[in-house]
CSV table of C-alpha atoms in Angstrom, one decimal:
chain,number,residue,atom,x,y,z
A,1,MET,CA,-17.6,-7.5,-28.3
A,2,THR,CA,-17.4,-9.3,-25.0
A,3,THR,CA,-13.9,-10.7,-25.4
A,4,GLN,CA,-12.0,-7.4,-25.7
A,5,PRO,CA,-12.8,-6.1,-22.2
A,6,LYS,CA,-11.9,-9.5,-20.7
A,7,ALA,CA,-8.6,-9.6,-22.6
A,8,ALA,CA,-7.8,-6.0,-21.4
A,9,ASP,CA,-8.6,-7.0,-17.8
A,10,ARG,CA,-6.3,-10.0,-18.1
A,11,ALA,CA,-3.5,-7.9,-19.5
A,12,TYR,CA,-4.0,-5.3,-16.7
A,13,ALA,CA,-4.0,-7.9,-14.0
A,14,HIS,CA,-0.9,-9.6,-15.4
A,15,ILE,CA,1.1,-6.5,-15.8
A,16,ARG,CA,0.1,-5.0,-12.4
A,17,GLU,CA,0.9,-8.2,-10.5
A,18,SER,CA,4.3,-8.4,-12.3
A,19,LEU,CA,5.0,-4.8,-11.2
A,20,LEU,CA,4.1,-5.5,-7.6
A,21,ASP,CA,6.0,-8.8,-7.5
A,22,GLY,CA,9.1,-7.1,-8.9
A,23,VAL,CA,9.2,-9.0,-12.2
A,24,TYR,CA,9.1,-5.6,-13.9
A,25,THR,CA,11.3,-3.0,-12.2
A,26,SER,CA,11.9,0.7,-12.4
A,27,GLY,CA,13.0,1.8,-15.8
A,28,ASP,CA,12.0,-1.4,-17.6
A,29,LEU,CA,10.6,-0.9,-21.1
A,30,LEU,CA,7.5,-3.1,-21.7
A,31,SER,CA,6.6,-4.1,-25.3
A,32,GLU,CA,3.0,-4.4,-26.4
A,33,GLY,CA,4.0,-7.2,-28.6
A,34,THR,CA,5.9,-9.2,-26.0
A,35,VAL,CA,3.1,-8.9,-23.4
A,36,ALA,CA,0.5,-9.8,-26.0
A,37,ALA,CA,2.5,-12.9,-27.1
A,38,ASP,CA,3.0,-14.0,-23.5
A,39,LEU,CA,-0.8,-13.8,-22.9
A,40,GLY,CA,-1.9,-15.1,-26.3
A,41,ILE,CA,-3.9,-11.9,-27.0
A,42,SER,CA,-3.8,-9.1,-29.5
A,43,ARG,CA,-1.9,-5.8,-28.9
A,44,THR,CA,-5.1,-3.7,-28.5
A,45,PRO,CA,-6.1,-4.9,-25.0
A,46,VAL,CA,-2.4,-4.6,-23.9
A,47,ARG,CA,-2.5,-1.0,-25.1
A,48,GLU,CA,-5.6,-0.4,-23.1
A,49,ALA,CA,-4.0,-2.0,-20.0
A,50,PHE,CA,-0.9,0.2,-20.5
A,51,GLN,CA,-3.1,3.3,-20.6
A,52,ARG,CA,-4.9,2.2,-17.4
A,53,LEU,CA,-1.7,1.6,-15.6
A,54,GLN,CA,-0.3,5.0,-16.8
A,55,ASN,CA,-3.4,6.6,-15.2
A,56,GLU,CA,-2.6,4.9,-11.9
A,57,GLY,CA,1.0,6.1,-12.1
A,58,PHE,CA,2.7,2.7,-12.7
A,59,LEU,CA,3.7,3.2,-16.3
A,60,ARG,CA,4.6,6.0,-18.8
A,61,VAL,CA,3.4,5.1,-22.3
A,62,TYR,CA,5.3,6.0,-25.4
A,63,PRO,CA,3.2,5.4,-28.5
A,64,LYS,CA,4.5,2.8,-30.9
A,65,ARG,CA,7.4,2.0,-28.5
A,66,GLY,CA,5.7,0.6,-25.4
A,67,ALA,CA,5.7,1.7,-21.8
A,68,VAL,CA,8.3,2.4,-19.2
A,69,VAL,CA,8.0,1.4,-15.6
A,70,VAL,CA,7.9,4.7,-13.6
A,71,PRO,CA,10.6,4.8,-10.9
A,72,VAL,CA,9.5,5.4,-7.3
A,73,GLY,CA,11.8,8.2,-6.1
A,74,PRO,CA,12.5,9.3,-2.5
A,75,GLU,CA,10.3,12.3,-2.8
A,76,ASP,CA,7.4,10.2,-3.9
A,77,ALA,CA,7.9,7.6,-1.1
A,78,HIS,CA,8.3,10.3,1.6
A,79,GLY,CA,5.3,12.2,0.4
A,80,VAL,CA,3.0,9.2,0.4
A,81,LEU,CA,4.2,7.9,3.7
A,82,GLN,CA,3.8,11.3,5.3
A,83,ALA,CA,0.2,11.5,4.1
A,84,ARG,CA,-0.4,8.0,5.5
A,85,LEU,CA,1.1,9.0,8.8
A,86,LEU,CA,-1.3,12.0,8.9
A,87,LEU,CA,-4.4,10.0,8.2
A,88,GLU,CA,-3.5,7.0,10.3
A,89,LEU,CA,-2.6,9.1,13.4
A,90,PHE,CA,-6.0,10.9,12.9
A,91,ALA,CA,-7.7,7.5,12.9
A,92,LEU,CA,-6.0,6.4,16.1
A,93,ASP,CA,-6.9,9.7,17.8
A,94,ALA,CA,-10.5,9.4,16.6
A,95,LEU,CA,-10.6,5.8,17.8
A,96,ALA,CA,-9.3,6.8,21.2
A,97,ALA,CA,-11.9,9.5,21.5
A,98,ARG,CA,-14.6,6.8,21.0
A,99,GLY,CA,-13.6,5.2,24.3
A,100,ALA,CA,-11.7,2.2,25.8
A,101,GLU,CA,-14.1,-0.4,24.5
A,102,ALA,CA,-13.9,0.8,20.9
A,103,VAL,CA,-10.1,0.8,21.2
A,104,ARG,CA,-10.1,-2.8,22.6
A,105,GLU,CA,-12.5,-4.1,20.0
A,106,THR,CA,-10.5,-2.6,17.1
A,107,GLY,CA,-7.3,-4.1,18.5
A,108,ARG,CA,-9.0,-7.5,18.8
A,109,ALA,CA,-10.2,-7.4,15.2
A,110,LEU,CA,-6.7,-6.3,13.9
A,111,LEU,CA,-5.1,-9.1,15.9
A,112,ARG,CA,-7.4,-11.6,14.2
A,113,ASP,CA,-6.3,-10.3,10.8
A,114,CYS,CA,-2.6,-10.6,11.8
A,115,GLU,CA,-3.0,-14.1,13.1
A,116,GLN,CA,-4.1,-15.3,9.7
A,117,GLU,CA,-0.7,-14.4,8.2
A,118,GLN,CA,1.8,-14.9,11.0
A,119,GLN,CA,2.5,-18.5,10.0
A,120,GLY,CA,4.3,-18.9,6.7
A,121,THR,CA,4.0,-15.2,5.7
A,122,THR,CA,4.6,-14.6,2.0
A,123,PRO,CA,5.3,-11.3,0.3
A,124,SER,CA,2.0,-11.3,-1.5
A,125,GLY,CA,0.1,-12.4,1.6
A,126,ALA,CA,1.8,-9.6,3.7
A,127,ARG,CA,0.9,-7.1,1.0
A,128,GLU,CA,-2.8,-8.1,1.1
A,129,LEU,CA,-2.8,-8.1,4.9
A,130,GLY,CA,-1.2,-4.7,4.9
A,131,ARG,CA,-4.1,-3.3,2.9
A,132,THR,CA,-6.7,-5.0,5.1
A,133,PHE,CA,-4.9,-3.9,8.3
A,134,HIS,CA,-4.5,-0.3,7.5
A,135,CYS,CA,-7.9,0.1,5.9
A,136,ARG,CA,-9.5,-1.4,9.0
A,137,LEU,CA,-7.5,1.0,11.2
A,138,ILE,CA,-8.6,4.0,9.1
A,139,GLY,CA,-12.2,2.7,9.1
A,140,SER,CA,-12.2,2.7,12.9
A,141,ALA,CA,-12.2,6.5,12.8
A,142,GLY,CA,-15.8,6.4,11.6
A,143,ASN,CA,-15.2,9.0,8.9
A,144,PRO,CA,-16.1,7.7,5.4
A,145,VAL,CA,-14.5,10.7,3.7
A,146,VAL,CA,-11.1,9.9,5.3
A,147,ALA,CA,-11.6,6.3,4.5
A,148,GLY,CA,-12.2,7.2,0.8
A,149,LEU,CA,-9.1,9.4,0.7
A,150,TYR,CA,-7.0,6.6,2.2
A,151,GLU,CA,-8.2,4.1,-0.4
A,152,THR,CA,-7.0,6.4,-3.1
A,153,LEU,CA,-3.7,7.0,-1.3
A,154,TRP,CA,-3.1,3.3,-0.8
A,155,ASN,CA,-3.5,2.7,-4.6
A,156,GLN,CA,-0.8,5.3,-5.1
A,157,GLN,CA,1.7,3.6,-2.8
A,158,GLU,CA,1.2,-0.1,-3.6
A,159,ARG,CA,4.6,-0.3,-5.2
A,160,ILE,CA,6.1,1.1,-2.0
A,161,ALA,CA,4.2,-1.5,0.0
A,162,ALA,CA,5.3,-4.2,-2.4
A,163,ALA,CA,9.0,-3.2,-2.1
A,164,ALA,CA,8.7,-3.3,1.7
A,165,THR,CA,7.5,-6.9,1.7
A,166,ALA,CA,9.5,-8.2,-1.3
A,167,GLY,CA,11.4,-10.8,0.8
A,168,SER,CA,10.0,-13.3,3.2
A,169,ALA,CA,12.0,-11.8,6.1
A,170,HIS,CA,10.6,-8.4,5.3
A,171,ALA,CA,7.1,-9.8,5.0
A,172,ALA,CA,7.4,-11.4,8.4
A,173,GLN,CA,8.7,-8.1,9.9
A,174,ASP,CA,5.8,-6.2,8.4
A,175,VAL,CA,3.2,-8.6,9.9
A,176,ALA,CA,5.0,-8.5,13.3
A,177,GLU,CA,4.8,-4.7,13.3
A,178,HIS,CA,1.1,-4.8,12.6
A,179,ALA,CA,0.6,-7.3,15.4
A,180,ALA,CA,2.5,-5.0,17.9
A,181,ILE,CA,0.2,-2.1,17.0
A,182,ALA,CA,-2.9,-4.3,17.3
A,183,THR,CA,-1.7,-5.6,20.7
A,184,ALA,CA,-1.2,-2.1,22.0
A,185,LEU,CA,-4.7,-1.2,21.0
A,186,HIS,CA,-6.2,-4.4,22.4
A,187,GLU,CA,-4.5,-3.7,25.7
A,188,GLN,CA,-5.8,-0.1,25.6
A,189,ARG,CA,-2.4,1.6,25.1
A,190,PRO,CA,-3.3,4.0,22.3
A,191,ALA,CA,-0.3,6.3,22.9
A,192,GLU,CA,2.0,3.4,22.4
A,193,ALA,CA,0.1,2.4,19.3
A,194,ARG,CA,0.8,5.9,17.9
A,195,ARG,CA,4.5,5.5,18.5
A,196,LEU,CA,4.5,2.0,17.0
A,197,LEU,CA,2.6,3.2,14.0
A,198,ALA,CA,5.2,5.9,13.3
A,199,ASP,CA,8.0,3.4,13.7
A,200,HIS,CA,6.2,1.0,11.4
A,201,LEU,CA,5.9,3.6,8.6
A,202,ALA,CA,9.6,4.5,9.0
A,203,ALA,CA,10.4,0.8,8.7
A,204,VAL,CA,8.3,0.5,5.5
A,205,LEU,CA,10.3,3.4,4.1
A,206,HIS,CA,13.6,1.8,4.9
A,207,ARG,CA,12.6,-1.6,3.6
A,208,SER,CA,11.6,0.1,0.4
A,209,GLY,CA,15.2,1.3,0.0
A,210,PHE,CA,14.8,4.9,1.2
A,211,SER,CA,16.4,6.7,4.1
A,212,GLY,CA,14.8,9.1,6.6
A,213,ARG,CA,11.6,9.0,8.5
A,214,PRO,CA,8.1,10.3,7.6
A,215,SER,CA,7.0,13.0,10.0
A,216,LEU,CA,4.5,15.8,10.4
A,217,PRO,CA,5.4,19.5,10.7
A,218,PRO,CA,5.3,21.1,14.1
A,219,GLU,CA,2.2,22.9,15.1
A,220,ALA,CA,2.1,26.6,14.2
A,221,GLY,CA,3.7,28.7,16.9
A,222,THR,CA,6.1,25.9,18.1
A,223,SER,CA,9.6,25.2,17.1
A,224,ALA,CA,10.7,22.0,15.4
A,225,SER,CA,12.8,21.1,18.4
A,226,ALA,CA,10.0,21.6,20.9
């Protein structure tokens, strides 16, 4: 009774990491039997892991055939990054409203996070730093509802983040962009931090293989060119 959940958790972790590391790519067909044999477990926990990953949007399960890795399309990527831009700009504005000292302290904390990964950055390390960095930034808004929404959003876009840091050069670029945002906050330049954040999310989109730039619609009553 106690081994089955552990086996399912092992299968889930193995498949998920393989997806994020690019071992399994868009359109790949995963076999219950092959994954079970690789892990030395039965097919039942693999089936449970497939279902869990389908619920998270990573896989599409086909009974008795296996599961297919769901492709990340341009509309998905743009939609997620636009939502991130909305929430992260809100966080920066809320942080600025708390005053200069709050801005400086948040920048200092974010810089400490970046310094841990700036030497010998790896794709997986950059991915973990990205989650820490952006969740800390969202947390600085002081709104737990927004923080909860962002956690859910991050889970939906982890494959985009993984694609954006797949190579060591991309990983280093991701960390450098975080450090630039943190520096702007630490030096009390929140307007520049906003611009750098928008540029960073555009770069994430491009490194993930998509064109364009995430943006927010103009305010009601204004033209798009205003």
